[in-house]
Coordinates of C-alpha atoms and ligand atoms in Angstrom, one line a residue:
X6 CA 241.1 74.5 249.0
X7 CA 243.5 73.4 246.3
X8 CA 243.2 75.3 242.8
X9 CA 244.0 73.9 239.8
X10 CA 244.7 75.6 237.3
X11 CA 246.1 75.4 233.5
X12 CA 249.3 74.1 231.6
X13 CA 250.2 76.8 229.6
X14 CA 254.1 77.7 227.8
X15 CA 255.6 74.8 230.0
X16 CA 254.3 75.9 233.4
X17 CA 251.0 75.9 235.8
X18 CA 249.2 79.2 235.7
X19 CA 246.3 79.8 237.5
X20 CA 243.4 80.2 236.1
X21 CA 242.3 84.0 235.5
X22 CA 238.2 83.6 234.2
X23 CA 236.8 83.7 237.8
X24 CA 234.9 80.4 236.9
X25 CA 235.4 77.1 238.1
X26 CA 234.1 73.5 239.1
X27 CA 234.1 71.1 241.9
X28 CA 236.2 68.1 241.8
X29 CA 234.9 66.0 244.4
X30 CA 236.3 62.7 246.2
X31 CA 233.7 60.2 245.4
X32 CA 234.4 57.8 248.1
X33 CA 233.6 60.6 250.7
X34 CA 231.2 62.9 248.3
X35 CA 233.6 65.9 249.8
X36 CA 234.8 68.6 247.4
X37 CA 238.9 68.4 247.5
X38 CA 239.6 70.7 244.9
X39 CA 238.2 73.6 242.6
X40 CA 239.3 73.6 238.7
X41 CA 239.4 76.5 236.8
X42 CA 237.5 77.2 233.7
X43 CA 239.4 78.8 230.9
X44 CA 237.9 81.8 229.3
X45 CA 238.4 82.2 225.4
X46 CA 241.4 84.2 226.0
X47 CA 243.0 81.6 228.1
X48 CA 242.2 79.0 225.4
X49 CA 243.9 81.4 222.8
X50 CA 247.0 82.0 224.6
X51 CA 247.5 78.1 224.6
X52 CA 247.1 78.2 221.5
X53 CA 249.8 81.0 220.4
X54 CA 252.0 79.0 223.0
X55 CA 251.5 75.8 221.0
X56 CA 251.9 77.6 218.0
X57 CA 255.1 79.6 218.6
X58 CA 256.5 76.5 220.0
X59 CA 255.5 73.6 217.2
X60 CA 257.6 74.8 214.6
X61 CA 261.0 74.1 215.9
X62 CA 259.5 70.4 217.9
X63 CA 259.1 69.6 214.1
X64 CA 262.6 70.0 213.0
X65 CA 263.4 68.3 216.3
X66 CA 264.4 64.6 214.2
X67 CA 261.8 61.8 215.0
X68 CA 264.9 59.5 217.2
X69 CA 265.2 62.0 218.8
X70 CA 261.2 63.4 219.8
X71 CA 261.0 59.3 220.8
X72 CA 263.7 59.7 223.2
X73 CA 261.2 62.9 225.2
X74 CA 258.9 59.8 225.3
X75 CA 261.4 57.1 226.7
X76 CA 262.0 59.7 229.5
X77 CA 258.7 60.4 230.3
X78 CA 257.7 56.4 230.7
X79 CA 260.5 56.3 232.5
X80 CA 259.3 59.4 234.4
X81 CA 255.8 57.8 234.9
X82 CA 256.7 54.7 236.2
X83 CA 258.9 56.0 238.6
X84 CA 255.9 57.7 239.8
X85 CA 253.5 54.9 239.2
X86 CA 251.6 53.9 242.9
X87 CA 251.4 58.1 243.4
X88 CA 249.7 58.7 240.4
X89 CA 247.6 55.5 240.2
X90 CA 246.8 56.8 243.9
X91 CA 245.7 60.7 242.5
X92 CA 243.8 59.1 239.8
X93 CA 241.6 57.0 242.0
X94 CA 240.9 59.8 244.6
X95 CA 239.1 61.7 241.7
X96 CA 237.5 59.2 239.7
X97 CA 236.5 56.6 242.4
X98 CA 238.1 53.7 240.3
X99 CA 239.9 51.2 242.5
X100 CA 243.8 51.5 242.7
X101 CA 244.6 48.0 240.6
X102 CA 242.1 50.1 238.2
X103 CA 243.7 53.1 238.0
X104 CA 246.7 51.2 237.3
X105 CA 245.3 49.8 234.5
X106 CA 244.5 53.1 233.3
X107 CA 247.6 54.4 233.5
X108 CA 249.4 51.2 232.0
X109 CA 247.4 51.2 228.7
X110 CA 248.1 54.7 228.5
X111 CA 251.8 54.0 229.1
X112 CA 251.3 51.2 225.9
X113 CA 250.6 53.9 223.8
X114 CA 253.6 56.3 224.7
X115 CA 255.6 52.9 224.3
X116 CA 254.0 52.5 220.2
X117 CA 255.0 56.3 219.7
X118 CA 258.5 55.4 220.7
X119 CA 258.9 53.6 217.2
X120 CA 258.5 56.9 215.8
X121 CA 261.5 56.9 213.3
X122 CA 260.2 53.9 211.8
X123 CA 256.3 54.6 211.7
X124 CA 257.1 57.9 210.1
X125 CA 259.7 56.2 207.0
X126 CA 257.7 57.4 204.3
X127 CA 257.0 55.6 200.7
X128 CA 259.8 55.8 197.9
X129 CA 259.4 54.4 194.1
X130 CA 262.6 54.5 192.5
X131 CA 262.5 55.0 188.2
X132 CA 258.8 55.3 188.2
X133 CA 259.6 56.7 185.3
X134 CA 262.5 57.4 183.0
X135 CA 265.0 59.2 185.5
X136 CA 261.5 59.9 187.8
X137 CA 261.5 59.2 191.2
X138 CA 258.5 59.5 193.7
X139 CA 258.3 59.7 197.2
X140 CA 256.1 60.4 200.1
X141 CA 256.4 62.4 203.3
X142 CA 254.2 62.4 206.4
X143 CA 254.5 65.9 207.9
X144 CA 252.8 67.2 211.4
X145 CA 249.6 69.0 210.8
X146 CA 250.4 71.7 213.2
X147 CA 248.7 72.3 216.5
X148 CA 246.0 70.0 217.3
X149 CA 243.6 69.2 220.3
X150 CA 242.0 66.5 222.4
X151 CA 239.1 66.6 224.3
X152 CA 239.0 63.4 226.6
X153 CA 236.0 62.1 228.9
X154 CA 236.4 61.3 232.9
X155 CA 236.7 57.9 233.0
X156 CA 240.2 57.0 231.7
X157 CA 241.6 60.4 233.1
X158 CA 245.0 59.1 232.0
X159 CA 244.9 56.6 229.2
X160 CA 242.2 58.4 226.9
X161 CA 245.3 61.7 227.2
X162 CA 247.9 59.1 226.8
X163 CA 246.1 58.2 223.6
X164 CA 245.7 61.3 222.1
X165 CA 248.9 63.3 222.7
X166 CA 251.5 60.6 222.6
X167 CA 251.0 59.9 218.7
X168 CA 250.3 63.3 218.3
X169 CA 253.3 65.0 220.1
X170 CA 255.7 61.5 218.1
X171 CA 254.7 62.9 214.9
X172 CA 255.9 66.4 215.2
X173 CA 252.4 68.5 216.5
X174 CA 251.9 70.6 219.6
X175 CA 249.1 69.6 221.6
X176 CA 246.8 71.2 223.7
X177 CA 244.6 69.4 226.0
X178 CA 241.2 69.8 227.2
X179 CA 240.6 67.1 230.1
X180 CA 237.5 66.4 232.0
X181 CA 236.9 68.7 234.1
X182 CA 235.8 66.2 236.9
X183 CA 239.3 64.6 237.3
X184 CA 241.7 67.0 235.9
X185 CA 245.1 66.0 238.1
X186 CA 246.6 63.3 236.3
X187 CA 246.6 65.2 233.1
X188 CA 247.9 68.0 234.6
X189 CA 250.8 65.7 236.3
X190 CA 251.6 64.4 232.8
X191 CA 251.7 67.3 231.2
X192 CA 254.8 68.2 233.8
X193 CA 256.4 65.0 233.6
X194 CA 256.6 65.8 229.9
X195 CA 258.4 68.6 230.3
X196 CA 260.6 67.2 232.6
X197 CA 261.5 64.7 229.7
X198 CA 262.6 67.3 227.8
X199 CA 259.8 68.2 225.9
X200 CA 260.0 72.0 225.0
X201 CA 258.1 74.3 227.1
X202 CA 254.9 75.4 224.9
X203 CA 254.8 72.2 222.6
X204 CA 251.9 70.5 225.3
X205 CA 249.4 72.9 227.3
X206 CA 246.1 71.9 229.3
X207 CA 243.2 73.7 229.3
X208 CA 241.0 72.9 231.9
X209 CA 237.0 73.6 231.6
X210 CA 233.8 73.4 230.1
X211 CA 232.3 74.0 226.7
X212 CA 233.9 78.0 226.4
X213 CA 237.3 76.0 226.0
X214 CA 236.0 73.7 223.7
X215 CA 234.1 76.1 221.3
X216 CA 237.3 77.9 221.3
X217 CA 239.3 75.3 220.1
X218 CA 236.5 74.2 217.6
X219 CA 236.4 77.2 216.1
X220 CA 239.9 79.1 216.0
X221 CA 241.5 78.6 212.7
X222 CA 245.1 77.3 214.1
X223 CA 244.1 74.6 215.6
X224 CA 244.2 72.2 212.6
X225 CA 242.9 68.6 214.3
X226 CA 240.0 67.7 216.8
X227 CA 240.6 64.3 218.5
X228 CA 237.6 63.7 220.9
X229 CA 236.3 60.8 223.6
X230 CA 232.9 61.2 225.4
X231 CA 229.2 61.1 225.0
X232 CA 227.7 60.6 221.6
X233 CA 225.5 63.5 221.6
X234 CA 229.3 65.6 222.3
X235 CA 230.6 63.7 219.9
X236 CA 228.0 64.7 217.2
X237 CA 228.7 68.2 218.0
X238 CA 232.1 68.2 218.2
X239 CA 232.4 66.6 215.0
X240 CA 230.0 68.4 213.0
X241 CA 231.5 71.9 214.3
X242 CA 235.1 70.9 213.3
X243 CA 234.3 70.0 210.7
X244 CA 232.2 73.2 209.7
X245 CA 235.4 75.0 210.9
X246 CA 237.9 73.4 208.4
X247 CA 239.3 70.8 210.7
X248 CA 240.3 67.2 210.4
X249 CA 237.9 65.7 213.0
X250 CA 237.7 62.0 214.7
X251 CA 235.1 61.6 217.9
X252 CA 234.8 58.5 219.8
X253 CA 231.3 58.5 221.5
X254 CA 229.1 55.8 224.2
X255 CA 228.4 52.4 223.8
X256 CA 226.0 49.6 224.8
X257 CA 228.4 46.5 224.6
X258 CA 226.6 43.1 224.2
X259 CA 228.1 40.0 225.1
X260 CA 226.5 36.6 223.4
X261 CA 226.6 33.8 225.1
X262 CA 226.2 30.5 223.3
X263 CA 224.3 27.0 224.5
X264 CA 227.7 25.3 224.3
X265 CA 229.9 28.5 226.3
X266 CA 231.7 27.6 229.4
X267 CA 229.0 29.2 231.6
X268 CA 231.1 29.7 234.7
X269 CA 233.6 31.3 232.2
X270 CA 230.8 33.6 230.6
X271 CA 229.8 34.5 234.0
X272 CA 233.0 35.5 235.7
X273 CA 233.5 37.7 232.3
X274 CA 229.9 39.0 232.5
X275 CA 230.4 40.2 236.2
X276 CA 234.0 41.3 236.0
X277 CA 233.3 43.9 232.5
X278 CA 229.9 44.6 233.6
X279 CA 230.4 46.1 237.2
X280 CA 234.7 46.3 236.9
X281 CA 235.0 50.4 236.9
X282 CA 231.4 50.6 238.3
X283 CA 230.5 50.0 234.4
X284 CA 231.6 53.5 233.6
X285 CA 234.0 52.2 230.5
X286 CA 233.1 52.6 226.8
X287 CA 233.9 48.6 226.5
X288 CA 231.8 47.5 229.8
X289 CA 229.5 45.0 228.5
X290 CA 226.0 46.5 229.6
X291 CA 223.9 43.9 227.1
X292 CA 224.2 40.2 228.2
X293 CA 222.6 37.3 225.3
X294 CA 222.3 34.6 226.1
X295 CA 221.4 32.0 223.5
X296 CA 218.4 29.8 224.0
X297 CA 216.1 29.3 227.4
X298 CA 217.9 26.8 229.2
X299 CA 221.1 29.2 228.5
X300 CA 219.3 32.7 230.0
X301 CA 218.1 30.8 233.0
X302 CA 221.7 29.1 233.7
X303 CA 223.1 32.2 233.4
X304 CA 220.5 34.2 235.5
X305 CA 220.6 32.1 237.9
X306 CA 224.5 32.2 238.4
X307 CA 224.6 35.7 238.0
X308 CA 222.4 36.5 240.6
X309 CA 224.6 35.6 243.4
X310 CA 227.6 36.9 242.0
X311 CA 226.0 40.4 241.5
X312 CA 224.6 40.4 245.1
X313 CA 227.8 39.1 246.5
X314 CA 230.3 42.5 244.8
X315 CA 231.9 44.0 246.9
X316 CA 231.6 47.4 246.7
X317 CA 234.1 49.4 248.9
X318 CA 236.3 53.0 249.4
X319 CA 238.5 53.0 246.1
X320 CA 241.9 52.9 248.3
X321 CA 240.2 49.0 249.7
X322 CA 242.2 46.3 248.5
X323 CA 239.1 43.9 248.8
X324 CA 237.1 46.2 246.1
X325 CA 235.4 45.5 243.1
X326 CA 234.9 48.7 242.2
X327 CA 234.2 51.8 244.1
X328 CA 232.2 55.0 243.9
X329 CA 230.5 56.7 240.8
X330 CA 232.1 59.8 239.5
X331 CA 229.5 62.3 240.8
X332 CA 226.8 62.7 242.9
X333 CA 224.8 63.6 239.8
X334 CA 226.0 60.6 237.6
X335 CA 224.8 58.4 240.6
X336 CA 221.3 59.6 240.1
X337 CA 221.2 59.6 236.8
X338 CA 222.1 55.4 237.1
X339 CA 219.6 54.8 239.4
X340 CA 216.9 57.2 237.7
X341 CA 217.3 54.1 234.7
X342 CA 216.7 51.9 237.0
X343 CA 213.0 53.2 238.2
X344 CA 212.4 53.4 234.1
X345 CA 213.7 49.7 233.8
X346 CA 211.2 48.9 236.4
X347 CA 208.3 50.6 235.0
X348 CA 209.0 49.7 231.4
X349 CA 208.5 45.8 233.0
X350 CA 212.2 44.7 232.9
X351 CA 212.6 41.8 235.9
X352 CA 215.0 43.8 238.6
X353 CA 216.8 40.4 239.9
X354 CA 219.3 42.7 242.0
X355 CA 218.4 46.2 243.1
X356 CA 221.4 48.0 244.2
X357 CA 219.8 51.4 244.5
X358 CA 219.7 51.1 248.0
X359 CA 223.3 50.1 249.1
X360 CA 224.8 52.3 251.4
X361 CA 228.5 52.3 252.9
X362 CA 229.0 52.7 256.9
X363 CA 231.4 55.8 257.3
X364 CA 230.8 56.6 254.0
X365 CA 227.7 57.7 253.9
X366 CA 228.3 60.8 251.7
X367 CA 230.5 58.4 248.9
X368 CA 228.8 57.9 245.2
X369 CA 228.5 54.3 245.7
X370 CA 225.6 52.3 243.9
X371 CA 225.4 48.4 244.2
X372 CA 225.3 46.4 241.7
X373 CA 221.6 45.5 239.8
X374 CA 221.0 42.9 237.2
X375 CA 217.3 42.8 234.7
X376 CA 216.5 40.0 233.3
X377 CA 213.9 40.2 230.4
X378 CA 214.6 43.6 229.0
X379 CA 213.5 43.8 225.5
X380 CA 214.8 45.6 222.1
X381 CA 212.1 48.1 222.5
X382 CA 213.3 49.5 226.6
X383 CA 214.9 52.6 227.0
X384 CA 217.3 51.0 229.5
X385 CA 218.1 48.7 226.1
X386 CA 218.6 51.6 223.5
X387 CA 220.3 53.6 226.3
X388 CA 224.1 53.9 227.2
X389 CA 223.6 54.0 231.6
X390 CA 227.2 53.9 232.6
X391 CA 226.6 52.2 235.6
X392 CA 226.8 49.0 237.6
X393 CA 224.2 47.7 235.6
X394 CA 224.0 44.3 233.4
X395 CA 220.7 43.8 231.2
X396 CA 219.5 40.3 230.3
X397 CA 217.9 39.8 226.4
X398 CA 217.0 36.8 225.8
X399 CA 217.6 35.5 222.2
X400 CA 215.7 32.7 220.9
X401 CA 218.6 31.2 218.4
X402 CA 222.1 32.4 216.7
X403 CA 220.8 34.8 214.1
X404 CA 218.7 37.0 216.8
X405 CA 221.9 37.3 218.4
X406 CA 223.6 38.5 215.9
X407 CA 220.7 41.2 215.3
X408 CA 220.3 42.6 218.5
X409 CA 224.1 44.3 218.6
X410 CA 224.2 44.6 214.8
X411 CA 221.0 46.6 214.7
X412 CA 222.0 48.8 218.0
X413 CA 222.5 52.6 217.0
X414 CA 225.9 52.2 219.2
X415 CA 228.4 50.0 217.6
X416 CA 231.5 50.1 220.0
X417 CA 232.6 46.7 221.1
X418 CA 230.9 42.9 221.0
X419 CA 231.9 39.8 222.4
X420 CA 230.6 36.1 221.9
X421 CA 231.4 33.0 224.3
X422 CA 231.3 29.4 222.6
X423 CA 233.5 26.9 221.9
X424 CA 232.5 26.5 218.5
X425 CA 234.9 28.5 216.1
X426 CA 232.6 28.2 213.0
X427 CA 230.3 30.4 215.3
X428 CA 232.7 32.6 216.2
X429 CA 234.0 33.4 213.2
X430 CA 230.6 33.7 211.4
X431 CA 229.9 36.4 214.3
X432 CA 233.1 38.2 213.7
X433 CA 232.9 38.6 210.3
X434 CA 228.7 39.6 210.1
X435 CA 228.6 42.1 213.4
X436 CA 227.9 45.3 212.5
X437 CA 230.2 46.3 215.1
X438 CA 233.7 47.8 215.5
X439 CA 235.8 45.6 218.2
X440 CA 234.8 41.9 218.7
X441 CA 235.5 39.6 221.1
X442 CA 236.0 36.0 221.5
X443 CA 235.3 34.4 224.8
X444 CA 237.1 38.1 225.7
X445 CA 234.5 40.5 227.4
X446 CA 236.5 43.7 227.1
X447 CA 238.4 43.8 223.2
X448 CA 240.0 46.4 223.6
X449 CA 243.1 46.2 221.0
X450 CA 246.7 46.5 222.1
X451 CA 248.5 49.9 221.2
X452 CA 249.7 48.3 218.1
X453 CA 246.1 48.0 216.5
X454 CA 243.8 50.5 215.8
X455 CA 241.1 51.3 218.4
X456 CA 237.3 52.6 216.9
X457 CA 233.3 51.8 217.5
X458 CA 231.3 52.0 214.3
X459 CA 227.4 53.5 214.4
X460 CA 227.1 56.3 216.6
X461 CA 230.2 54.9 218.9
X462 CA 232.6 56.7 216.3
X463 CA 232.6 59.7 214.2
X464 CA 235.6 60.3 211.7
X465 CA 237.3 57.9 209.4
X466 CA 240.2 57.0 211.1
X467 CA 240.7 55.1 214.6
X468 CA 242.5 55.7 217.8
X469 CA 246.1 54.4 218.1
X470 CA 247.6 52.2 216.2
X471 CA 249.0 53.2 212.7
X472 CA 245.6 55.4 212.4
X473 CA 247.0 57.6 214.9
X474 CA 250.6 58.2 212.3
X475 CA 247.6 59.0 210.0
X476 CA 245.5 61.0 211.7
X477 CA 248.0 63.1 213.2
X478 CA 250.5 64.2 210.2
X479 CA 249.5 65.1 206.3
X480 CA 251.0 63.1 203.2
X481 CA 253.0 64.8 200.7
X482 CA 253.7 62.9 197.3
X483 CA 257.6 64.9 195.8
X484 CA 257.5 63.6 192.0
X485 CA 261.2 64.1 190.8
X486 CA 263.1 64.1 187.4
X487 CA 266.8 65.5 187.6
X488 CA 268.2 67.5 184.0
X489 CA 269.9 64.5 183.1
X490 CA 266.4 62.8 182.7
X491 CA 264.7 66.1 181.1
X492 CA 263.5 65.7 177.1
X493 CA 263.9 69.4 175.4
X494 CA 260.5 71.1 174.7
X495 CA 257.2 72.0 176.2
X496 CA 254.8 68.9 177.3
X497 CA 251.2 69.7 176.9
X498 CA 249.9 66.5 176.9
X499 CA 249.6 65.6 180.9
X500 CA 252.3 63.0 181.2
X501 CA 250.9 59.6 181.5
X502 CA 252.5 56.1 181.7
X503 CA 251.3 54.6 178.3
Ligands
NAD14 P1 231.1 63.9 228.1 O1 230.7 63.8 226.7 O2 230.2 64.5 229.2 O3 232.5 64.8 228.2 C1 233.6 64.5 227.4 C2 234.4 65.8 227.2 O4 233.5 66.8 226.5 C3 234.8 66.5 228.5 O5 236.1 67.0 228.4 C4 233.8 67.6 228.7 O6 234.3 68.7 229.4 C5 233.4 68.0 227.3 N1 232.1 68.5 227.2 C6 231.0 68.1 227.9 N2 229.9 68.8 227.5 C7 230.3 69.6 226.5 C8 229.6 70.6 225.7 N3 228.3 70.8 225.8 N4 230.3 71.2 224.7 C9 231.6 71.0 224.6 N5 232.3 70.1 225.3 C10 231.7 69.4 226.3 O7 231.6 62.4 228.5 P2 232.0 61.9 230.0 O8 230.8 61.8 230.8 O9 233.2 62.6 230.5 O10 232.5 60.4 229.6 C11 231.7 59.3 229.5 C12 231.3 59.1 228.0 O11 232.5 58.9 227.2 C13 230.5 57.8 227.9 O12 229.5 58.1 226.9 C14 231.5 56.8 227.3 O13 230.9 55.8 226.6 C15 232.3 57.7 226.5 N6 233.6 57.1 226.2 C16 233.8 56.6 224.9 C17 235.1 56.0 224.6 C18 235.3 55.5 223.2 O14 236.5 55.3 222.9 N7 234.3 55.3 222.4 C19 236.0 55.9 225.6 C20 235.8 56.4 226.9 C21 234.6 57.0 227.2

């Protein structure tokens, strides 16, 4: 059985705690690999490598820590099909998937690039007579990620690229259910050139994590995952003295308008709400439509299309999407779907019962669709992170615009009309943090800033984007006056511009 192990001081090093997990192929339900769990001492030599080695990546000069990155896209794509191939074996997301995965990873690395000029600092010349001010953006040191299962290279991508650009060393805590890609990353960076010690990954459970929440080196917490994580994470790194941003679940509504393109709004509806097997932050899991004759349009074109995915081994050319993470995460979908039911949501699709020839051990679910769920369902206030589209039916505009805006999740929104008075009126009153017009899936481009609002995101500052520069380095303000410029005598009066 294949072991894997940690990334510590530049190499693989097996793991030494004598605990571990399964990492299973989801298309066959087999286990293909055991991970090892890192102990707190494991965790803490990570650390001490990150920490002897961070120093020195700082003084390396910012040209020249974007040229490690250049390498390592360069590195990754050579690699592309191989790794897009790994990913998909773990997580169960089809291969054009997993591309995508890896590519808006890659889109990242590529922003991090133009590290010399995100990191030119501010400079006021004569702010003063013979004063000069300026500001520096320094690394904060060694800092950490902790990133969910379901973009096992992007979410990584996100975190360490910015972070590693700006001068830190970085240590990694993957998911533990598809922990190769990281691992694979974390060599191609060091076969970019990036010192040995500056990246290490942890693998394992919530010992590695309390570790890095709580040991005083470890200056920044950037997290992705479940809300109640994210709570936790963020409230314990922050009780430890640390800067903390946690990106947590969702329940993504899309609005659909009387005057939408409805074969538009459906394609978008079926493609974001069952692409991935709806396990992505940004899958719309909340269809609106506007109006009766607008919900019974779109129900009735939906239904078809859901019964008609096709569902299919994650290596199939021909899929949709593919299996479910874990056998466990596949019961805990369908379990919603029995509450749905008895809470008195219409099931217009059942795909609790699909099953796969050959595969009869794969994680696969089909698709289901509910029409009629109400504000007051569990399946409604829930995040289910499955192939699984709910149907509320708003009477007019304004209880549109309520149902996402009042959601405790705020993570991402869309609205299709043609009407751009609507749209804008929506974009600017959601209560929501990424909005979308006639675009299911917002998710910005590496170049923006990426972040839910409500219990979607924890932390004042967003993922990627000039955030990241933000989040990952410390201002310093130098105030200077030369002799030339010095008056003689004490000052006691605090100097002010008047
Ligand atoms: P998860 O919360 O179970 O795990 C995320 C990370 O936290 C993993 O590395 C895991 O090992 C660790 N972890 C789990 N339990 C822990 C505990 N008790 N103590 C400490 N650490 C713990 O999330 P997941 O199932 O891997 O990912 C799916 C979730 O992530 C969904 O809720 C999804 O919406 C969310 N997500 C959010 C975003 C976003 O940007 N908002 C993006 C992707 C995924």
């Amino acid at each position: 059985m294949r072991e894997i192990g940690h990334f510590i001081g530049g190499k693989r090093v097996a793991g030494t705690s004598g605990r571990s997990g399964d990492v299973f192929d989801p298309n066959t339900g087999e286990v293909q690999a055991k991970v090892s769990f890192a102990n707190k001492s494991e965790v803490e030599l990570a650390i001490a490598n990150a920490e002897a080695a961070q120093p020195s990546w700082a003084t390396v000069n910012p040209q020249r820590r974007a040229r490690v990155l250049f390498k390592f896209l360069e590195l990754v794509q050579r690699e592309f099909d191989n790794l897009a191939k790994l990913l998909s074996s773990e997580h169960g997301k089809t291969i054009p998937d997993s591309k995508g995965d890896i590519q808006r990873g890659l889109e990242v690395v590529e922003f991090a690039c133009g590290i010399p000029h995100l990191l030119k600092g501010e400079f006021s010349d004569s702010a003063g007579p013979g004063i000069d001010l300026f500001s520096l953006r320094q690394p904060l040191g060694v800092v950490a990620g902790i990133t969910p299962f379901n973009f096992p290279a992007m979410i990584p991508m996100w975190k360490f690229a910015p972070a590693l650009a700006c001068g830190n060393a970085f240590i990694l805590k993957p998911s533990e259910r598809d922990p190769s890609v990281p691992m694979r990353l974390a060599e191609l960076l060091v076969d970019a050139g990036l010192p040995a010690g500056v990246l290490n990954v942890v693998n394992g459970d919530k010992e590695a994590v309390d570790t890095l929440l709580t040991d005083p080196r470890v200056r920044a917490i950037g997290f992705v995952g479940s809300s109640a994580i994210a709570e936790y994470i963020y409230s314990t790194g922050c009780a430890h003295g640390k800067r903390v941003q946690c990106f947590g679940g969702a329940k993504n509504h899309m609005v659909v308008m009387p005057d939408a393109d409805m074969d538009q709004a459906v394609d978008a509806l079926v493609g974001a709400g069952y692409g991935s097997a709806g396990e992505r932050c940004m899958a719309v899991s909340v269809a609106v439509p506007v109006g009766k004759k607008t919900a019974d349009v779109l129900v009735e074109k939906l239904i078809p299309r859901v019964e008609s995915l096709k569902i299919a081994p994650s290596s199939d050319p021909q899929a949709d999407y593919g299996p479910m993470v874990t056998k466990a995460h596949l019961d805990k979908v369908k379990s919603y779907i029995d509450v749905g039911v008895k809470e008195g949501a219409k099931l217009k699709v059942d795909g609790r019962g699909f099953k796969l020839q050959g595969y009869e051990g794969g994680f696969f679910m089909g698709g289901c669709l509910f029409d009629e769920v109400t504000p007051a369902m569990r399946i409604y206030k829930e995040e289910i992170f499955g192939p699984v589209l709910s149907v509320v039916r708003a009477k007019n505009y304004e209880e549109a615009l309520r149902l996402p805006s009042e959601h405790e999740y705020g993570n991402g929104v869309a609205i299709f009309t043609r009407d751009g008075d609507t749209a804008r009126d929506f974009a600017t009153r959601v209560n929501v943090g990424m909005v979308g017009v006639n675009f299911a899936i917002p998710v910005p481009l590496a170049y923006h800033t990426f972040g839910g609002w409500k219990r979607s995101g924890f932390g004042d500052l967003n993922q990627h984007g000039p955030d990241a520069v933000r989040f990952y380095t410390k201002t310093k303000t130098v105030t200077s006056r030369w002799p030339s410029g010095l008056k003689e005598g004490a000052e006691f009066v605090i100097p002010t511009m008047k």
